[in-house]
mmCIF file of C-alpha atoms in Angstrom:
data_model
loop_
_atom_site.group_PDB
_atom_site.id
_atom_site.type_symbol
_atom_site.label_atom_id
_atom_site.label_comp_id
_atom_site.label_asym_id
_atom_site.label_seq_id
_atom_site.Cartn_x
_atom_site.Cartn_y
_atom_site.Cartn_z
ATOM 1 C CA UNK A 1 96.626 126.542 -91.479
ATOM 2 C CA UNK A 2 94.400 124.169 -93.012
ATOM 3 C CA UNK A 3 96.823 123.724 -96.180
ATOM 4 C CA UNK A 4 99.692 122.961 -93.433
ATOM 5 C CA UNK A 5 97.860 120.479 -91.939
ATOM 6 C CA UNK A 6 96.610 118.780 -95.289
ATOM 7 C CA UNK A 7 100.272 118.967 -96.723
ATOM 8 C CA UNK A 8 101.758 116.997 -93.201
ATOM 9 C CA UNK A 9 98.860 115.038 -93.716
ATOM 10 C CA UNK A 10 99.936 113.518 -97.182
ATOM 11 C CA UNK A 11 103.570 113.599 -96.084
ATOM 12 C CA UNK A 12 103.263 112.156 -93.122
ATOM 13 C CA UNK A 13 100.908 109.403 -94.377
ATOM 14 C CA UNK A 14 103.283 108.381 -97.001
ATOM 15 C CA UNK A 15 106.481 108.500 -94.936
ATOM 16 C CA UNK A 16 104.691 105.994 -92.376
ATOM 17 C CA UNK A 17 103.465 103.454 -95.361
ATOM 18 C CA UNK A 18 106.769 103.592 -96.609
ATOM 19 C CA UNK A 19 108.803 102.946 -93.348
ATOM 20 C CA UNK A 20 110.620 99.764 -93.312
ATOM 21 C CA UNK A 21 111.363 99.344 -89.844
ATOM 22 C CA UNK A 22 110.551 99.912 -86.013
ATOM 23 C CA UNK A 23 113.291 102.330 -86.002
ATOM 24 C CA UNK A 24 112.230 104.518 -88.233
ATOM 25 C CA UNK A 25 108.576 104.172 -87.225
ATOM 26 C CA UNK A 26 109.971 106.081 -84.209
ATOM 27 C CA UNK A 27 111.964 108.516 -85.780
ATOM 28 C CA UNK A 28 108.581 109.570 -87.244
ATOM 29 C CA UNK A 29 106.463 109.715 -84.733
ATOM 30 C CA UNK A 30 108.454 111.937 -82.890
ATOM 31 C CA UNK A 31 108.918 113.882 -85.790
ATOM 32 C CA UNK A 32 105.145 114.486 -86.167
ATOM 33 C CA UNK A 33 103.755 114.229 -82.955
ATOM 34 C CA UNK A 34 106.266 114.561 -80.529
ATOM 35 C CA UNK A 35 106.519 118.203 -78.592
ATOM 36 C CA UNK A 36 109.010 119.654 -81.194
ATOM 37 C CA UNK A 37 107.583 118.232 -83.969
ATOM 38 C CA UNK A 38 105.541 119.434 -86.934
ATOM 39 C CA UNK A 39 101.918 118.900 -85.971
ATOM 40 C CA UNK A 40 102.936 121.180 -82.447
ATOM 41 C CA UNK A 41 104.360 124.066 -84.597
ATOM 42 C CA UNK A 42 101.125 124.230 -86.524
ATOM 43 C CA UNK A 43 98.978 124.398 -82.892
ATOM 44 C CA UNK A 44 101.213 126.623 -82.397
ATOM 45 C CA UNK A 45 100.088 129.283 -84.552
ATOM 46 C CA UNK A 46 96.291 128.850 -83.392
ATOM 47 C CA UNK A 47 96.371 132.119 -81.594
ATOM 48 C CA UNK A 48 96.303 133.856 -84.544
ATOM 49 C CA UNK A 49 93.055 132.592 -85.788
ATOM 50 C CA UNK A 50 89.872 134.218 -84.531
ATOM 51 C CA UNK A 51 87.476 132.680 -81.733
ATOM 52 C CA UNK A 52 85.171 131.397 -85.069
ATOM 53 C CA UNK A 53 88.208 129.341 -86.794
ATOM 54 C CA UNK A 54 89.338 128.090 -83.449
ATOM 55 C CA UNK A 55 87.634 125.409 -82.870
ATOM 56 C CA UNK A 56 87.531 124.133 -86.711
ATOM 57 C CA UNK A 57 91.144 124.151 -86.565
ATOM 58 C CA UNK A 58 91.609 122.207 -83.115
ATOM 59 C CA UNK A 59 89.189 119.394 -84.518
ATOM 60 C CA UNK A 60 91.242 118.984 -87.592
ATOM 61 C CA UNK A 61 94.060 118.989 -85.820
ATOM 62 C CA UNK A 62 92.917 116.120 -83.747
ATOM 63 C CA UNK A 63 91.535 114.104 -86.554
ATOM 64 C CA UNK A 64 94.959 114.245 -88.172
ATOM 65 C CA UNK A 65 96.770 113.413 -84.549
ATOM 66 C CA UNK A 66 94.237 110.300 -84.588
ATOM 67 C CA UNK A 67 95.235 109.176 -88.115
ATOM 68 C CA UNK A 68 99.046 109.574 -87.526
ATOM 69 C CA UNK A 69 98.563 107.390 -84.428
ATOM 70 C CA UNK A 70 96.104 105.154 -86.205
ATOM 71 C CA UNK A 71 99.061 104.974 -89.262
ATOM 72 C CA UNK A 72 101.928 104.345 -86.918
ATOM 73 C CA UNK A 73 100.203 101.507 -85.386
ATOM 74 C CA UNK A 74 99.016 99.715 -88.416
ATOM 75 C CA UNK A 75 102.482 99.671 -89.836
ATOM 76 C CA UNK A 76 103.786 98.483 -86.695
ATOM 77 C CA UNK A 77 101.759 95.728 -86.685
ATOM 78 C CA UNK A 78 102.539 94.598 -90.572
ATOM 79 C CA UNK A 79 106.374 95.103 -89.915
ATOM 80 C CA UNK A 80 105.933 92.623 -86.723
ATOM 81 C CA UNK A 81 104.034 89.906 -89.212
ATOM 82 C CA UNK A 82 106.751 90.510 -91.728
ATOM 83 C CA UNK A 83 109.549 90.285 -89.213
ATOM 84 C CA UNK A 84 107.743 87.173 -87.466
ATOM 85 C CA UNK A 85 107.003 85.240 -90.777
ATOM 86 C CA UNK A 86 111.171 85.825 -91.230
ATOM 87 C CA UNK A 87 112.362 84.507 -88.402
ATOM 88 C CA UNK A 88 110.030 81.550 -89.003
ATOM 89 C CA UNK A 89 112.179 81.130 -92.124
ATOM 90 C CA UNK A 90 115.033 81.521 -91.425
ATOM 91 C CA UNK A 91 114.985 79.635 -88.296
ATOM 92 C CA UNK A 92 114.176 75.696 -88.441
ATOM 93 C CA UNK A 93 113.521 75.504 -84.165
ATOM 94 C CA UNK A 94 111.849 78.252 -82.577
ATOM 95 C CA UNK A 95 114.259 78.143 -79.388
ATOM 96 C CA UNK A 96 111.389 80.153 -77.673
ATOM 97 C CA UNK A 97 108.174 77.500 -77.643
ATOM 98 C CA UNK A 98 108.777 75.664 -74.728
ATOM 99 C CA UNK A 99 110.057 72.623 -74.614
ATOM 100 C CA UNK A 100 108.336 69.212 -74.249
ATOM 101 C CA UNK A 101 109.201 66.984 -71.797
ATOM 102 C CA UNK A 102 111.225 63.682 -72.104
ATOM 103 C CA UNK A 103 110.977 61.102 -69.370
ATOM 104 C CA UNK A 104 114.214 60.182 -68.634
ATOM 105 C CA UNK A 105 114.942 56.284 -67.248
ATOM 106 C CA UNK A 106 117.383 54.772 -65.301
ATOM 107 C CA UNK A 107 119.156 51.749 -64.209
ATOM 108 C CA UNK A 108 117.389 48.404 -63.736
ATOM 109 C CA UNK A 109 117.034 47.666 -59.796
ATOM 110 C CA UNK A 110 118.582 44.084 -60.761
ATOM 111 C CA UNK A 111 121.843 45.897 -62.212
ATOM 112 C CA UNK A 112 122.085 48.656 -59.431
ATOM 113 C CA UNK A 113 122.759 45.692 -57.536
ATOM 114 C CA UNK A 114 125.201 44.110 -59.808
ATOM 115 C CA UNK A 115 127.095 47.434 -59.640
ATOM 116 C CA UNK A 116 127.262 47.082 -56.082
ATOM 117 C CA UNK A 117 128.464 44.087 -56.060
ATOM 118 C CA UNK A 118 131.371 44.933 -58.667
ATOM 119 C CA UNK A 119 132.297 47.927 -56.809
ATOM 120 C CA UNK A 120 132.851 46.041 -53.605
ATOM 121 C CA UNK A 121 134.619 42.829 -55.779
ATOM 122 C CA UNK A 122 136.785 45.697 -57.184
ATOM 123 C CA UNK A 123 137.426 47.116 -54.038
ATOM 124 C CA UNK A 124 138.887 44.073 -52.843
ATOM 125 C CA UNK A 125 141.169 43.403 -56.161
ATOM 126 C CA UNK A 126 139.245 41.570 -58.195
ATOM 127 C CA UNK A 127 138.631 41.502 -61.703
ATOM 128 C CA UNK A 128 135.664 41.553 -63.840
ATOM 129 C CA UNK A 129 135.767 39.039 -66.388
ATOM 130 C CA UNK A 130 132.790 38.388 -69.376
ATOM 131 C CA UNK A 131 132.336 34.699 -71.033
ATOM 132 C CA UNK A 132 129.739 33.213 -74.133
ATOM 133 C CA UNK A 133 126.509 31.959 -72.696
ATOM 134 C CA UNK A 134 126.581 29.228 -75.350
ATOM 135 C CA UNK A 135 129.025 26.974 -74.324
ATOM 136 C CA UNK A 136 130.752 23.567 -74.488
ATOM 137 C CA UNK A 137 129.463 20.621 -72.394
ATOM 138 C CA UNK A 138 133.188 20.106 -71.754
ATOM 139 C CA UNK A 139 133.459 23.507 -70.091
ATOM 140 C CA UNK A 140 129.614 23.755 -68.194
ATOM 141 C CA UNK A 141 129.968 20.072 -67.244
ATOM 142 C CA UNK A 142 132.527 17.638 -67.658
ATOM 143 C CA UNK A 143 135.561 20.058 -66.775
ATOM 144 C CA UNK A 144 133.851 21.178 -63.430
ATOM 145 C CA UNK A 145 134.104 17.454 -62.650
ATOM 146 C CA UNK A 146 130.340 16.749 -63.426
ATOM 147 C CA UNK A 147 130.481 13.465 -65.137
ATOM 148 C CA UNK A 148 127.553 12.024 -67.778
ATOM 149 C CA UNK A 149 124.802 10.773 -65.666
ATOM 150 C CA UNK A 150 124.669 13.575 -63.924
ATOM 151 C CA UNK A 151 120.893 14.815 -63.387
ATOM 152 C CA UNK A 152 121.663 18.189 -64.223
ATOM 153 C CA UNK A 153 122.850 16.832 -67.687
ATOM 154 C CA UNK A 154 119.891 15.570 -68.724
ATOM 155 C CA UNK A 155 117.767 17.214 -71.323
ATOM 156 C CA UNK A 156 114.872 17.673 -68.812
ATOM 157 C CA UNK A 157 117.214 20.590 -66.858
ATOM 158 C CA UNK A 158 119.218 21.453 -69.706
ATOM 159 C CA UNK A 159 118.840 23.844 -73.014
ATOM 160 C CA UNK A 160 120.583 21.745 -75.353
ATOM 161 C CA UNK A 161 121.963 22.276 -79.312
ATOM 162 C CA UNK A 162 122.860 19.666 -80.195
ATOM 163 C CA UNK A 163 122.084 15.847 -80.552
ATOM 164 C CA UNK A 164 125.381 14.719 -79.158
ATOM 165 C CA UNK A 165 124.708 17.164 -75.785
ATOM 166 C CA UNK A 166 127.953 19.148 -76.536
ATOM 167 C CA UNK A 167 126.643 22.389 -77.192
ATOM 168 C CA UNK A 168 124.390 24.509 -74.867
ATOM 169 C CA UNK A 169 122.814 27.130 -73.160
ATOM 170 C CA UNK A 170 125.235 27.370 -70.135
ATOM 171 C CA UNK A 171 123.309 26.297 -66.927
ATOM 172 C CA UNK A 172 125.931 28.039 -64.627
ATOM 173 C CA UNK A 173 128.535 30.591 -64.701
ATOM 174 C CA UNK A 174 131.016 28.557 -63.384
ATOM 175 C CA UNK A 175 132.724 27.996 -66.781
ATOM 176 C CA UNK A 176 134.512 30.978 -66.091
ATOM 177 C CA UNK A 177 136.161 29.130 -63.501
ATOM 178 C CA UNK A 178 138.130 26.824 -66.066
ATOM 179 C CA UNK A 179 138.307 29.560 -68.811
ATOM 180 C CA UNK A 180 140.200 31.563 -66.098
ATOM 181 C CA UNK A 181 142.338 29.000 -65.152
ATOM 182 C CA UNK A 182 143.158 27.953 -68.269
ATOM 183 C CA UNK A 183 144.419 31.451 -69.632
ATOM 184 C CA UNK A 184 145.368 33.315 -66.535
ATOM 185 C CA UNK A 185 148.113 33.519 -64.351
ATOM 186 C CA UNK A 186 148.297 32.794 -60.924
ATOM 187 C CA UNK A 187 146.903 34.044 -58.233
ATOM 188 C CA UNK A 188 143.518 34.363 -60.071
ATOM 189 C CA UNK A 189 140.813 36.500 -58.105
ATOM 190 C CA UNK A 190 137.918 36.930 -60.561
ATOM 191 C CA UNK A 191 133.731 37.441 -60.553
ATOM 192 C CA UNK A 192 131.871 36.298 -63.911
ATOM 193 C CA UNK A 193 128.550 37.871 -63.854
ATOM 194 C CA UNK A 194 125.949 36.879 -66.878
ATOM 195 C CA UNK A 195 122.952 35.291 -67.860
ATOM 196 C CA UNK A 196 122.569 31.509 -67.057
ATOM 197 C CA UNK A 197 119.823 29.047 -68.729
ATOM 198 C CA UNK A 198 117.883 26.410 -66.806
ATOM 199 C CA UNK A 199 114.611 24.472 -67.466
ATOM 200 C CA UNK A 200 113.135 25.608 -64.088
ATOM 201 C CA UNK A 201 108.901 26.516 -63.497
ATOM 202 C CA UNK A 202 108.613 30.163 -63.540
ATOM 203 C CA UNK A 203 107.553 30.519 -60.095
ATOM 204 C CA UNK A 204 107.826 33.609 -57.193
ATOM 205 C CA UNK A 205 111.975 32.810 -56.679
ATOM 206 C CA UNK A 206 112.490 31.047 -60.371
ATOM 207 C CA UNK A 207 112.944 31.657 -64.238
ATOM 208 C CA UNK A 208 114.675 29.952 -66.644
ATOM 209 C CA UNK A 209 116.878 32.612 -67.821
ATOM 210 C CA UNK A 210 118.304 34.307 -64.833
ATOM 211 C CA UNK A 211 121.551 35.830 -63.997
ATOM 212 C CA UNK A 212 124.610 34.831 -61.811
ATOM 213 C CA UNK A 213 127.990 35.967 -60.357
ATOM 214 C CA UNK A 214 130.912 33.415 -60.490
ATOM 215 C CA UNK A 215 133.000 34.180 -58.223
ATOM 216 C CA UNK A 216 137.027 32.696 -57.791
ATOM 217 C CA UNK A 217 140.067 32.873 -55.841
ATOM 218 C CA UNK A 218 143.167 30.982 -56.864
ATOM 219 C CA UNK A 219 146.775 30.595 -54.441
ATOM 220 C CA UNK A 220 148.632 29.651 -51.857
ATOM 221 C CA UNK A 221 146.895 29.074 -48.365
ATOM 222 C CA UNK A 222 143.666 29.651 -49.232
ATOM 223 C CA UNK A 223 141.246 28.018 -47.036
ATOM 224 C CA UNK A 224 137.226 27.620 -46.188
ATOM 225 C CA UNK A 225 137.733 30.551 -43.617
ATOM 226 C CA UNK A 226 138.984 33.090 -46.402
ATOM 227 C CA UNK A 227 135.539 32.083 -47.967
ATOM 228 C CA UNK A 228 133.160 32.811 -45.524
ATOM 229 C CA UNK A 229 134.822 35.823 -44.229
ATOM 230 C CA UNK A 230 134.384 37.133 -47.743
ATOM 231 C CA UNK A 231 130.995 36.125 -48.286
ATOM 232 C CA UNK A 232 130.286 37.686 -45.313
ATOM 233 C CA UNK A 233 131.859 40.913 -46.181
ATOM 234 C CA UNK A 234 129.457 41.576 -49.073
ATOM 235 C CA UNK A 235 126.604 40.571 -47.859
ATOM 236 C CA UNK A 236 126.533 43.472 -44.990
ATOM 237 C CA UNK A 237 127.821 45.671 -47.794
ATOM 238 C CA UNK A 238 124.783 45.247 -49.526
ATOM 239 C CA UNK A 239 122.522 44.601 -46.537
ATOM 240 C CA UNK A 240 123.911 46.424 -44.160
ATOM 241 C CA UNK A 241 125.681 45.920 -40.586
ATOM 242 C CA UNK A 242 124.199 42.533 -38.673
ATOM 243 C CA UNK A 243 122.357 40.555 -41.615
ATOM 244 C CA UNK A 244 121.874 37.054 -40.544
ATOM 245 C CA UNK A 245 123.417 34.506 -42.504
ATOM 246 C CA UNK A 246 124.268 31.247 -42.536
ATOM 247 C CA UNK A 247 126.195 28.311 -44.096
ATOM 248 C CA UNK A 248 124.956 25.046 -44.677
ATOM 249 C CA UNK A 249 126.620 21.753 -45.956
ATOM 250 C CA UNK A 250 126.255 21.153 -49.683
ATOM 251 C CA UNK A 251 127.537 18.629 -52.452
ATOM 252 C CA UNK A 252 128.572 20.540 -55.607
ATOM 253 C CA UNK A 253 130.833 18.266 -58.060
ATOM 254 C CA UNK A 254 133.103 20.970 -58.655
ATOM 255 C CA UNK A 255 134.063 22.021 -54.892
ATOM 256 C CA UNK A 256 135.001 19.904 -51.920
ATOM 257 C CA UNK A 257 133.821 20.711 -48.828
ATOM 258 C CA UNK A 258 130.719 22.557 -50.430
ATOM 259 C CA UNK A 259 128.477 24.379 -48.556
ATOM 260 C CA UNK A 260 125.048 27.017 -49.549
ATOM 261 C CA UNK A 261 124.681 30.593 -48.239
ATOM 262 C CA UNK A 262 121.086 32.033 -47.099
ATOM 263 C CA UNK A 263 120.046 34.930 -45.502
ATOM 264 C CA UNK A 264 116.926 35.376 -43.456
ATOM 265 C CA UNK A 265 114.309 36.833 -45.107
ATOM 266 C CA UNK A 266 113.527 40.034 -45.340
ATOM 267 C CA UNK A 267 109.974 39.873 -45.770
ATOM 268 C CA UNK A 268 109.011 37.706 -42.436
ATOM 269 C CA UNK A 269 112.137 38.432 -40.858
ATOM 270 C CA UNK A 270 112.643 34.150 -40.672
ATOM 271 C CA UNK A 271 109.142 33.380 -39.562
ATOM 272 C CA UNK A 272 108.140 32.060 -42.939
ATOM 273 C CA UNK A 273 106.435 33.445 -45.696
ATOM 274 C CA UNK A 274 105.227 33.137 -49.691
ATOM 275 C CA UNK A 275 108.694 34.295 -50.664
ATOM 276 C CA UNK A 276 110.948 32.104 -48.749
ATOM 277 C CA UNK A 277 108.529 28.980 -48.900
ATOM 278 C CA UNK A 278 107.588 28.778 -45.431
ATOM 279 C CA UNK A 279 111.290 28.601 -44.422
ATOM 280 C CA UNK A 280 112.626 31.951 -43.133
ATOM 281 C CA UNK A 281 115.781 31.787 -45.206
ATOM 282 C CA UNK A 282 116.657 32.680 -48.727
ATOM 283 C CA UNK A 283 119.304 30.742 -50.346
ATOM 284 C CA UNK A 284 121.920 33.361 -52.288
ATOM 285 C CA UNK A 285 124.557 30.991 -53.666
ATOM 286 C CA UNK A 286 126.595 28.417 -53.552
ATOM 287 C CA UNK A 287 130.351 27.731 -52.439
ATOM 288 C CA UNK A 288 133.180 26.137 -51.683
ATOM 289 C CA UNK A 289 136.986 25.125 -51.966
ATOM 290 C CA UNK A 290 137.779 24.364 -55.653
ATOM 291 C CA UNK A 291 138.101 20.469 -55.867
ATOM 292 C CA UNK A 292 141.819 19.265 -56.299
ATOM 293 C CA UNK A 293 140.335 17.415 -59.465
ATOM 294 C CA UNK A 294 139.205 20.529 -61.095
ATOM 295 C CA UNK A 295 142.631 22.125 -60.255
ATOM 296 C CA UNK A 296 144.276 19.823 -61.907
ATOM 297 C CA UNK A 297 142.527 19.538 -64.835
ATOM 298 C CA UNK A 298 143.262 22.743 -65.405
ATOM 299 C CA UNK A 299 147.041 22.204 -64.961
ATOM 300 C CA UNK A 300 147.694 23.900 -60.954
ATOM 301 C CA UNK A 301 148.674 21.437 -58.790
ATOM 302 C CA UNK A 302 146.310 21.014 -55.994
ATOM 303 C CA UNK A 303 149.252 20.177 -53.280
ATOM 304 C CA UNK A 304 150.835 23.933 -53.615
ATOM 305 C CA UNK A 305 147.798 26.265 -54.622
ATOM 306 C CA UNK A 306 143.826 26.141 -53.562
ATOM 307 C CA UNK A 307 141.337 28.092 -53.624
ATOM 308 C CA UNK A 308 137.460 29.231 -53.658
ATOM 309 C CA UNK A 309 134.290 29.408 -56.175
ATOM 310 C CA UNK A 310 131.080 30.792 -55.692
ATOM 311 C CA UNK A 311 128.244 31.680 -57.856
ATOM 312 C CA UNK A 312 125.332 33.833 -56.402
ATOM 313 C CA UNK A 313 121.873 34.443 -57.915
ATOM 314 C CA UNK A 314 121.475 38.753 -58.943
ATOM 315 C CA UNK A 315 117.579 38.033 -58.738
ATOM 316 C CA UNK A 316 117.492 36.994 -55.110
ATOM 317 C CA UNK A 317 120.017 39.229 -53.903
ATOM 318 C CA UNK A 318 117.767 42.411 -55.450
ATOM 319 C CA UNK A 319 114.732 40.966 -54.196
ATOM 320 C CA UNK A 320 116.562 41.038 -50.618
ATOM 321 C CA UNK A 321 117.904 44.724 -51.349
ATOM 322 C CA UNK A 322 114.912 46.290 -52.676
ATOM 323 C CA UNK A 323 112.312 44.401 -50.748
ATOM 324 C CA UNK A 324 110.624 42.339 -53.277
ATOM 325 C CA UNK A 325 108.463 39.426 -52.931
ATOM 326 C CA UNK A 326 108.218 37.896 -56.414
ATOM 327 C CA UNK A 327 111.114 37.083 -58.956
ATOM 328 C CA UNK A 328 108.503 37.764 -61.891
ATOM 329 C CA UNK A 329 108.277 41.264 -61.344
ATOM 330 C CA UNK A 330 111.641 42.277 -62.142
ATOM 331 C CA UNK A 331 111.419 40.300 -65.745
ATOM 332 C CA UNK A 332 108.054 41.923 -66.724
ATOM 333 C CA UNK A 333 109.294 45.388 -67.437
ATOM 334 C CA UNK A 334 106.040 47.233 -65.771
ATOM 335 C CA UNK A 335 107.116 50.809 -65.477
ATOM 336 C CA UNK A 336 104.646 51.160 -62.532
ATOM 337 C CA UNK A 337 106.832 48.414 -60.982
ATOM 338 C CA UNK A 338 110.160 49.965 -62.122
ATOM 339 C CA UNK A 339 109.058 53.611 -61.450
ATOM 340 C CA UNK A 340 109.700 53.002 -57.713
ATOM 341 C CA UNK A 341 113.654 51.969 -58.179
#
């Protein structure tokens, strides 16, 4: 018996160093140690021995249980390095590490706005039309029917290129109005949203660079009504049902009658406050018919069409939606200030 066990010693020691995979490893151990297997048919014939050899025989038999076990385990462990170390290979992303976490942004507060706005415009068929922010004098000034002498031409309000004044920064988007007009068919009902350049104090409701939406509505029987009614219409789209606004008398070169939009402020509710300057009112834009001299400049003849121009400032109308108090923020890209949009 002790020759059995030595012989399924070596064999069984070998067979397990030699095994080259988890399968196998298996096979062998319940070839060896499982209930039909060898080491059991040796135990088997301890009955024959006497009561002296007994007990010999069972420790052997243990010790070489232990060292099959033992065997088994240590090659299971090197096939799992070896198998491991492989994949590692073989595999350029271990699709089982977890992850790491990307922050994820979204939109601007100033352009969830703008998208509002569109939507609604589009919603009322209107198109959405882009133009250059450097522009002709001819275009930003003279063809709106702002002549030279006018304040807002002089080189104290104005981002100029060149010596002559002809080239510039637009101040406005109304441009758009005479690009439109120029290269359109009629009826014309446009917006022109974009950045506009002005030489103003950065302050809590100003910034030089700043953004605007040109609005326009070209044809027959248009009149003042058609404006405010409109105007109207998006405001309580974007401020909901019941915001106070109101129209006041303007001059604008380019429109006659003119008049400028505010709505009461949502931070003191028109009490007066920092943001609106003590006034209770927040002015939004400016309107008004499209002059007959502008029309015509543009070739339509003033005595069969007319129509309606606005431009709005995007940074006052978010501040209004979203609640905030100072134009500055939405320019200095804090996260801590974005985070909350």
């Amino acid at each position: 018996m002790k020759e059995l066990m030595q012989r399924l010693r070596e064999a069984s020691l070998k067979a397990i160093t030699e095994a080259q995979d988890m399968d196998l490893l298996e096979t062998l151990r319940v070839k060896y140690l499982g209930k039909k297997g060898e080491l059991t048919a040796i135990l088997r014939q301890m009955g024959q021995l006497s009561a002296q050899e007994r007990p010999a025989m069972g420790q052997l038999a243990n010790q070489l249980r232990s060292d099959i076990e033992n065997a088994i385990e240590a090659r299971k462990t090197e096939l799992s390095a070896a198998l491991l170390e492989k994949k590692l290979r073989d595999e350029a992303l271990d699709v089982s590490l977890p992850g790491e976490k990307k922050p994820i942004g979204h939109k601007h507060p100033m352009y969830n706005v703008l998208d509002q706005i569109k939507d609604i415009f589009v919603g009322m068929g209107f198109e959405i039309v882009d133009g250059p922010e450097v522009e002709l004098a001819d275009y930003n000034f003279t063809k709106l029917n702002i002549d030279e002498g006018h304040p807002s031409r002089e080189w104290t309000d104005t981002f100029y290129f060149t010596e002559d004044s002809s080239i510039l920064l637009r101040t406005q988007t109304s441009p758009m109005q005479i690009h439109a007009m120029e290269t359109r068919e009629l009826p014309i009902r446009i917006i022109a949203p974009g950045r506009v350049y002005r030489k103003d104090e950065v302050d809590a409701t100003h910034s030089p660079m700043f953004h605007q939406i040109e609005g326009m509505v070209i044809d027959k029987g248009v009149t003042m009504s058609d404006l405010k009614a409109t105007l109207n219409l998006v405001v309580e789209k974007i401020y909901g049902k019941g915001t106070v606004t109101r129209f006041r008398p303007h001059h604008f070169p380019f429109t006659e009658p003119s008049c400028e939009m505010d709505i009461q402020c949502h931070k003191c509710g028109g009490k007066g406050c920092p943001t609106c300057k003590g006034e209770g009112w927040i002015e939004v834009l400016g309107a008004g018919m499209v002059h007959p001299k502008v029309l015509a400049g543009c070739g339509i003849d003033p005595d069969v069409y007319s129509g309606w121009a606005f431009g709005m400032g995007l940074e006052r109308l978010a501040m209004g939606e979203y609640k905030i108090t100072d134009l500055r923020l939405i320019f200095e890209n804090d996260v801590r200030f974005l985070e909350q949009f």
